[in-house]
Coordinates of C-alpha atoms in Angstrom, one line a residue:
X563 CA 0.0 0.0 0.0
X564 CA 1.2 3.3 -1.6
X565 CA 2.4 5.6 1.6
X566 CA -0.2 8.9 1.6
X567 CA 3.0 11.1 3.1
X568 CA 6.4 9.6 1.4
X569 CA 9.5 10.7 2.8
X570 CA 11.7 12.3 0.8
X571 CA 15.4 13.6 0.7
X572 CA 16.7 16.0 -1.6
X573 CA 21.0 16.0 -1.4
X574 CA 22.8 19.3 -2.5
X575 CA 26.4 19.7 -3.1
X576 CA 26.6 22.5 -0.8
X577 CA 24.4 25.6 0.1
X578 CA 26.2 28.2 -1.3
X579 CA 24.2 31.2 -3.2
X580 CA 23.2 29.8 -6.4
X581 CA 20.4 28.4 -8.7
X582 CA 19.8 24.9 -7.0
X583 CA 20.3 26.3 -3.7
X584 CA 17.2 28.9 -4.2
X585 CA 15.7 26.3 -5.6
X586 CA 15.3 24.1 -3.1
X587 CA 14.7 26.6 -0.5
X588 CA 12.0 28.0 -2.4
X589 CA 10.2 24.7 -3.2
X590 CA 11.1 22.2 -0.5
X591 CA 8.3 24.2 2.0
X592 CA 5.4 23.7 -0.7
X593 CA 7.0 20.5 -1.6
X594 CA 6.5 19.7 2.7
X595 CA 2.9 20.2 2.2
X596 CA 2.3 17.2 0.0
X597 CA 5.5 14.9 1.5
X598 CA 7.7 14.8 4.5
X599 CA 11.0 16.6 2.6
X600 CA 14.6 16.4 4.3
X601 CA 17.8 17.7 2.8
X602 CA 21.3 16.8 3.2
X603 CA 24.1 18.8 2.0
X604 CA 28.0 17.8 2.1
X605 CA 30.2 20.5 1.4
X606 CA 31.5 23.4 3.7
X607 CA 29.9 26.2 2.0
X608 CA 26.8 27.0 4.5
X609 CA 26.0 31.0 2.8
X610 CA 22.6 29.9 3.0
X611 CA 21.9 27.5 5.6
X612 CA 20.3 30.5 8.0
X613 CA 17.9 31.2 5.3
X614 CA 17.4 27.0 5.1
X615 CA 16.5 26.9 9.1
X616 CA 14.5 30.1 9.3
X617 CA 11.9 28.7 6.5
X618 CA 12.0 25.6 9.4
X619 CA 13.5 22.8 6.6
X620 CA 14.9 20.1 8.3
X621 CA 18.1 19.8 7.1
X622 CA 21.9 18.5 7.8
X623 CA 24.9 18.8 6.6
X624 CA 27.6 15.3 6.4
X625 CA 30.7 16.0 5.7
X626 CA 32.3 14.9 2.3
X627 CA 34.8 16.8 0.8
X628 CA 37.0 14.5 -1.6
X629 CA 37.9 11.0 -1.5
X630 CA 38.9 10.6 1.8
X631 CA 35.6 10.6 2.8
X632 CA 33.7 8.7 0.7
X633 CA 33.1 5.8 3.2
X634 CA 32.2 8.0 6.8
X635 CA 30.2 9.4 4.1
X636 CA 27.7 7.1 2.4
X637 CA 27.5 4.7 6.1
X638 CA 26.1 8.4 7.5
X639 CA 24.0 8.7 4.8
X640 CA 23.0 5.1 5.3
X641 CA 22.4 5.9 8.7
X642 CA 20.6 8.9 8.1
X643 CA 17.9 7.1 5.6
X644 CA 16.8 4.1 7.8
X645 CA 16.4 6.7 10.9
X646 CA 14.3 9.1 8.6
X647 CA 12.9 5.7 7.0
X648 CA 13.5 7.9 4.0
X649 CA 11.3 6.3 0.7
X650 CA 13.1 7.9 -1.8
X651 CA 16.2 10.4 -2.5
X652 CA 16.6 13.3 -5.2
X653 CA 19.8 13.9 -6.3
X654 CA 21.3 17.1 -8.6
X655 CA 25.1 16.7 -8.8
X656 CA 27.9 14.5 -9.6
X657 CA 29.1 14.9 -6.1
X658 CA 26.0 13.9 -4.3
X659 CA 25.2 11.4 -7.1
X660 CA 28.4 9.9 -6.0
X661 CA 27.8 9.2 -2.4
X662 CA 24.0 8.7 -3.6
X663 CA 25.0 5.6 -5.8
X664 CA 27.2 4.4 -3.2
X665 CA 24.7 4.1 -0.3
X666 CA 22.3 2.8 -2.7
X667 CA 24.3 -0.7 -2.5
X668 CA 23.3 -0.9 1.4
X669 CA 20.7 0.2 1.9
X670 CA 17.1 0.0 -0.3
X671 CA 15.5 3.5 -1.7
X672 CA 14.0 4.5 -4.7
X673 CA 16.4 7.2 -6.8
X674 CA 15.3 10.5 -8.5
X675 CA 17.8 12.1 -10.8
X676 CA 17.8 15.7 -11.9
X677 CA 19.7 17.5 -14.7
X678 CA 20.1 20.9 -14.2
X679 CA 22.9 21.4 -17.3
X680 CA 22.0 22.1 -20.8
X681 CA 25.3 22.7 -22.3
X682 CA 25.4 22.2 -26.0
X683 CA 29.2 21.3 -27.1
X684 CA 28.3 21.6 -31.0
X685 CA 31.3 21.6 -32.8
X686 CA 33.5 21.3 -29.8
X687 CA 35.0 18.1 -28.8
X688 CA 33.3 16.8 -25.9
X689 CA 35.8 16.0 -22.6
X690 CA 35.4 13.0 -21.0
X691 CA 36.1 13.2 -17.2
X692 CA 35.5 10.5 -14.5
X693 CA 32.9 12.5 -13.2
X694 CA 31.2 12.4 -16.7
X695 CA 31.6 8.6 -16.7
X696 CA 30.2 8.4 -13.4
X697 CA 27.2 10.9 -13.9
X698 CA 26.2 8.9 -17.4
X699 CA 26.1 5.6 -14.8
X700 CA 24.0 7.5 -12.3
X701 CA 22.3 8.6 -15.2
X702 CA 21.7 5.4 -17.1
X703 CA 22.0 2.4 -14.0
X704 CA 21.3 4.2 -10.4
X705 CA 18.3 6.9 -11.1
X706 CA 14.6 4.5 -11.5
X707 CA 13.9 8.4 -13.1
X708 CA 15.5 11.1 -14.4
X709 CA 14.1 14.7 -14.3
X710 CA 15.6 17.5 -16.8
X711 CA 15.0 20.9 -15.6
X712 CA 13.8 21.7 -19.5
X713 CA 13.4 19.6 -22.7
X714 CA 16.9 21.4 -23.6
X715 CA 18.5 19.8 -20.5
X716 CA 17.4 16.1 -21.7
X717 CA 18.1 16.5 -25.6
X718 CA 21.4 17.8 -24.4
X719 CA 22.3 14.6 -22.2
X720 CA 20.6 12.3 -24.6
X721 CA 23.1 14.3 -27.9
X722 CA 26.4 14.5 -25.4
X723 CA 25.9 12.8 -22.3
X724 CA 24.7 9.1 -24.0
X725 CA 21.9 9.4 -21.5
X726 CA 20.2 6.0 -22.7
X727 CA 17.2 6.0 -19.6
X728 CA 14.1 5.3 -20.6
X729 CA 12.2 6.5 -17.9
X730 CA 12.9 10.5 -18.4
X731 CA 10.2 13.8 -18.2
X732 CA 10.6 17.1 -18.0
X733 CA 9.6 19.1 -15.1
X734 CA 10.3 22.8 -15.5
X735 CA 11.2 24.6 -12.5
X736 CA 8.9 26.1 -10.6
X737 CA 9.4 29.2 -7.7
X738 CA 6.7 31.5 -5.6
X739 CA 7.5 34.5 -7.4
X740 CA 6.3 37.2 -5.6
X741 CA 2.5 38.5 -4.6
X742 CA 0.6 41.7 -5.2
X743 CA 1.9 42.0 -8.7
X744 CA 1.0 44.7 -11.3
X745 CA 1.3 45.1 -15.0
X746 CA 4.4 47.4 -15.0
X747 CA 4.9 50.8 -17.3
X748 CA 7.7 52.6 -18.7
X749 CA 7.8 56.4 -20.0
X750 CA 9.7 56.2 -23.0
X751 CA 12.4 59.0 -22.8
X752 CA 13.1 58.3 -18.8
X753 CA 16.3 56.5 -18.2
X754 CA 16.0 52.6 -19.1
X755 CA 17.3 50.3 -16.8
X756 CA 18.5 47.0 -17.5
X757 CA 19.7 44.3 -14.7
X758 CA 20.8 41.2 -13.8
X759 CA 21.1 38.9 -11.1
X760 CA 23.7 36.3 -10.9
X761 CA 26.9 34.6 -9.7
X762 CA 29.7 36.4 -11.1
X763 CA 31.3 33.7 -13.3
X764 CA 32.1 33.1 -16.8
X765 CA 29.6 31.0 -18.1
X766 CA 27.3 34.0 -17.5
X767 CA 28.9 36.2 -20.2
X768 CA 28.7 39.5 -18.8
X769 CA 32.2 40.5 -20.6
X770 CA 30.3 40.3 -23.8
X771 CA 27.2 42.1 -22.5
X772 CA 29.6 45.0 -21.5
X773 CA 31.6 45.2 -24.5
X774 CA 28.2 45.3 -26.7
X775 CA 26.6 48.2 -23.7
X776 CA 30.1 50.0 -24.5
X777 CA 29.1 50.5 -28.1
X778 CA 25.4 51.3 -27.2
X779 CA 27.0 54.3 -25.2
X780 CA 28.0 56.1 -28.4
X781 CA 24.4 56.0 -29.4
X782 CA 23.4 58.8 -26.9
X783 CA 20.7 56.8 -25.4
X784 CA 19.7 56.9 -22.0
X785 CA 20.4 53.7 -20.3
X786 CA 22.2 52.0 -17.2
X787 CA 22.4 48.4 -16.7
X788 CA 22.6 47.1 -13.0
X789 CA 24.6 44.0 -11.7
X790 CA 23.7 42.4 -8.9
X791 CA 26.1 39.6 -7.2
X792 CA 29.1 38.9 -6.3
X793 CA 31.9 36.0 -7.6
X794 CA 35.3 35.0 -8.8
X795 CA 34.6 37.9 -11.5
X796 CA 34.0 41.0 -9.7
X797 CA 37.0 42.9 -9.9
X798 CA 37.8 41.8 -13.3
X799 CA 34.4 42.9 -14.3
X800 CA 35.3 46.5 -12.3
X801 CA 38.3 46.7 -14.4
X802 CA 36.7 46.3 -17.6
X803 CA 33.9 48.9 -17.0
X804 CA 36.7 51.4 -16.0
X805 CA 38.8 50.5 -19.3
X806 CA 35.7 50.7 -21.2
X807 CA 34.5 53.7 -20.2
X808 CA 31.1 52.8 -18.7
X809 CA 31.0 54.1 -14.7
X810 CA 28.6 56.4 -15.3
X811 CA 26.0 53.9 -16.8
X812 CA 26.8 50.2 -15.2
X813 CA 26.4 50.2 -11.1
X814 CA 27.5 47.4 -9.4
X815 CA 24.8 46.7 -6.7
X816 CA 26.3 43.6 -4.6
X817 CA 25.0 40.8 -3.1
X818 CA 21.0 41.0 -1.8
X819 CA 19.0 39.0 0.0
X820 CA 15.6 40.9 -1.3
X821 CA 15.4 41.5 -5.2
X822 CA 12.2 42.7 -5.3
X823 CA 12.9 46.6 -4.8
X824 CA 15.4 46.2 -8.0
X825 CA 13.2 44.5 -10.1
X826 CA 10.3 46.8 -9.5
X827 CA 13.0 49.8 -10.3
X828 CA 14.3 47.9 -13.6
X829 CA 12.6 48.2 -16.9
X830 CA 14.4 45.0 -18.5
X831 CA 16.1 41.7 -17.2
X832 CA 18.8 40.5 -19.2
X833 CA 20.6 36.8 -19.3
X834 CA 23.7 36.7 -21.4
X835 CA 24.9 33.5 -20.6
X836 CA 26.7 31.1 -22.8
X837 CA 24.7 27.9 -22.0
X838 CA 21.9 27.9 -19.3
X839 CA 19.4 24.7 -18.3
X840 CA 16.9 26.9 -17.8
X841 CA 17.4 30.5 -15.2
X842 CA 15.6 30.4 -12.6
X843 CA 16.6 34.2 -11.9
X844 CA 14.3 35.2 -15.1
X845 CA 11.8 33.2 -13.6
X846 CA 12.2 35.7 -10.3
X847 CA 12.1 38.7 -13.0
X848 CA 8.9 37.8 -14.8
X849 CA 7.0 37.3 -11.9
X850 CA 7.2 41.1 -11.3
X851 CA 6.5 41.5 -14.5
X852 CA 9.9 42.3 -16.4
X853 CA 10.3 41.7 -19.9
X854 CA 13.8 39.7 -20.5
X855 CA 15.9 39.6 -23.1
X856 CA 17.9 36.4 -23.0
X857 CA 20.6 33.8 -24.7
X858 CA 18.8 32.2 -27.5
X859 CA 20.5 28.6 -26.0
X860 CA 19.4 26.0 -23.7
X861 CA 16.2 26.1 -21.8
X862 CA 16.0 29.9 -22.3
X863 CA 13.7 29.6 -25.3
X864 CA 11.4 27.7 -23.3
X865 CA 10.5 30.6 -21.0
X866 CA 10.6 33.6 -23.4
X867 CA 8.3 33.9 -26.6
X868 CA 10.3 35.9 -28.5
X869 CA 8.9 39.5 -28.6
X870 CA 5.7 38.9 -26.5
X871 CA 7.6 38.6 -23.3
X872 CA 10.5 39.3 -24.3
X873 CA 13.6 38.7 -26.8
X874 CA 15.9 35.9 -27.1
X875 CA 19.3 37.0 -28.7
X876 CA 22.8 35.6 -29.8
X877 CA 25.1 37.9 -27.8
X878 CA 27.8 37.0 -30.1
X879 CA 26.2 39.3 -32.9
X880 CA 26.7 42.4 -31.5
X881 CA 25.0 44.4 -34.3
X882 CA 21.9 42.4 -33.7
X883 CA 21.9 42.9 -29.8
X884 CA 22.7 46.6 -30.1
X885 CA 19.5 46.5 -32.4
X886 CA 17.2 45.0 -29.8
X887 CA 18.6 46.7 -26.9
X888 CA 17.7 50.0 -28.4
X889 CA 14.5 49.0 -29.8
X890 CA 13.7 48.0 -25.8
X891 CA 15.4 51.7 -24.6
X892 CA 13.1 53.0 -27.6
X893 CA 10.1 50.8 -26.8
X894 CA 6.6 52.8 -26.5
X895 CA 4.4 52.8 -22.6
X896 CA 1.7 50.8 -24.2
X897 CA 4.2 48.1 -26.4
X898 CA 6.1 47.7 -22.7
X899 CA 3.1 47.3 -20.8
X900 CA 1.9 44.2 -23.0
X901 CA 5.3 42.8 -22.7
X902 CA 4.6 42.9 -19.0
X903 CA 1.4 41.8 -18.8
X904 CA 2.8 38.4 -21.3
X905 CA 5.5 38.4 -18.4
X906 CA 3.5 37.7 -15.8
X907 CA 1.0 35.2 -17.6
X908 CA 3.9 33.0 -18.9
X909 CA 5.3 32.6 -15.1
X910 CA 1.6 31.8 -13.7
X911 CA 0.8 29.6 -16.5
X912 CA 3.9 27.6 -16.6
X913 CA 6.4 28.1 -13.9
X914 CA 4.7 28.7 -10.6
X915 CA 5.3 26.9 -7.9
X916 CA 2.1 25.3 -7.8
X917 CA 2.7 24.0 -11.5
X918 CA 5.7 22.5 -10.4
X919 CA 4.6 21.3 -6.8
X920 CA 1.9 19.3 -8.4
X921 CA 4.3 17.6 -11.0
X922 CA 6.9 16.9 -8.6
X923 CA 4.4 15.2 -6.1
X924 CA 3.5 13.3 -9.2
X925 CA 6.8 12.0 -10.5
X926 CA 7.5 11.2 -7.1
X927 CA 4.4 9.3 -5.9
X928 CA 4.5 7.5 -8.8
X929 CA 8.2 5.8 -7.8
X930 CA 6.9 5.0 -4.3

């Protein structure tokens, strides 16, 4: 007889500030409502454990940090899945797929698999690493199911990854958004403000967003574009504003907790990244209502319909970005406002956290 409240745990690398990390923290509550949800996380980084405990998830941390403690780890994991009497376990990375696999041997669960990477290597030899081997046997031998964040995610790990399981769906991620939401408006001729919001790292490609805003400064438009985070490229990105001329229109925010005030100040979110499963920061955007203009790659094109919510663009073209990005600075009040209005409808209709609540207690009930 099928359990009414499965137990489930969801393992995470680490907790540091990032896209599965908000994920989780956002969902796992609503997620608590239809199943008893524990998390486990392994590695030191802890940036957002606080934030973890104060929306009362149970969670712990066991310690695995490289080879040396593969064994304490997986018999404490063991140990931790007969005391929860835990049904079934959710894993996201190669690390916790690892120690996942491992404790699988001892002990009897049902596995969940997610993919959360969408990186097409067209034209680009693929490199095999042992953590590819292992995450393609994970993929293909460990995991009774394997979730892809968007259809992108699993035609990428079918074309590169030889993911050869059967018994794949896609379940697009889902967050709360925020409440007491309205259409917003823009007064063409006021300043337009673009932003992002994201770990400061290459794979974002904000060196080529900057080096196509630096040519959009010589068109006398009225414009800033806001960054908010923090990473390994901060100061490199600092320097190449200041060689490029920009301080007067690019304004480094820093890290925040609450997003909300910025996106209501913005006009436009933008995502320039060179491969992306599917952004849950634009997600956070449209549910306020912003228009995005995103990489045309990945799971991107899955949340924006080109020029009804928003654009979808090959930052590699720099003629045709410079085009759109003054075509959204020039964009008329009542043009902007249905942009917004397509915003919000696209996040309620297909990536709310109800939507993804309801196919997650789905997918999983139907392992148990």
């Amino acid at each position: 007889m099928k359990k009414t409240r499965p137990n489930i745990l969801i393992t995470l690398v680490d907790l540091h500030f990032g896209g599965i990390s908000n994920l989780v923290l956002q969902t796992a509550p609503a997620l608590n409502e239809r199943m008893n949800v524990f998390v486990v996380y392994f590695g030191p980084n802890e940036d957002m454990l606080e934030r973890f405990l104060n929306a009362g998830i149970r969670i712990e941390r066991i310690n695995y940090e490289g080879k040396k403690d593969v064994l304490s780890a997986v018999l404490k994991l063991r140990k931790f899945i007969i005391k929860h009497k835990i049904d079934l376990v959710s894993a996201n990375f190669t690390p916790d797929k690892i120690i996942v696999s491992l404790t699988r041997i001892l002990t009897k669960f049902r596995v969940l698999g997610t993919i959360h990477n969408a990186q097409d290597r067209t034209g680009e030899q693929m490199v095999v690493t042992w953590g590819s081997r292992f995450e393609e046997f994970f993929n293909n031998y460990i995991a009774d199911k394997i979730i892809g964040v968007s259809s992108a995610a699993i035609r990428v790990a079918k074309t590169f990854k030889n993911l050869k399981n059967k018994n794949t769906v896609v379940v697009h991620s889902g967050i709360e958004g925020f409440s007491d939401v309205s259409i917003k408006q823009k007064i063409k001729g006021e300043t337009t403000i673009f932003i992002t919001a994201c770990r400061f790292t290459p794979v974002k490609g904000l060196n080529r967003i900057l080096q196509i805003f630096e040519k959009l400064k010589y068109l006398n438009k009225n414009w800033e574009f806001w960054l908010i985070g923090d990473g390994e490229l901060m100061q490199e990105l600092k320097n190449e504003v200041d060689r490029l001329g920009l301080t007067n229109n690019v304004k480094f925010m820093g890290f925040q907790h609450q997003l909300r005030f910025y996106y209501e100040a913005a006009d436009f979110y933008i995502n320039s990244s060179y491969h992306e499963a599917l952004g849950v920061s634009l997600l956070e955007a449209m549910s306020l209502g912003l228009p995005v203009i995103g990489s045309d790659v990945g799971g991107i094109p899955e949340i924006i319909r080109n020029r009804e919510n928003g654009f979808l663009v090959n930052f590699n073209n720099i003629n045709s970005t410079l085009n759109i990005l003054t075509y959204a600075i020039e964009m008329s009040g009542v043009e902007y406002e249905q942009f917004s209005a397509n915003s919000i409808d696209t996040f309620h209709s297909k990536f709310s956290i109800e939507h993804y609540v309801e196919k997650m207690n789905y997918e999983v009930k139907s392992l148990i």
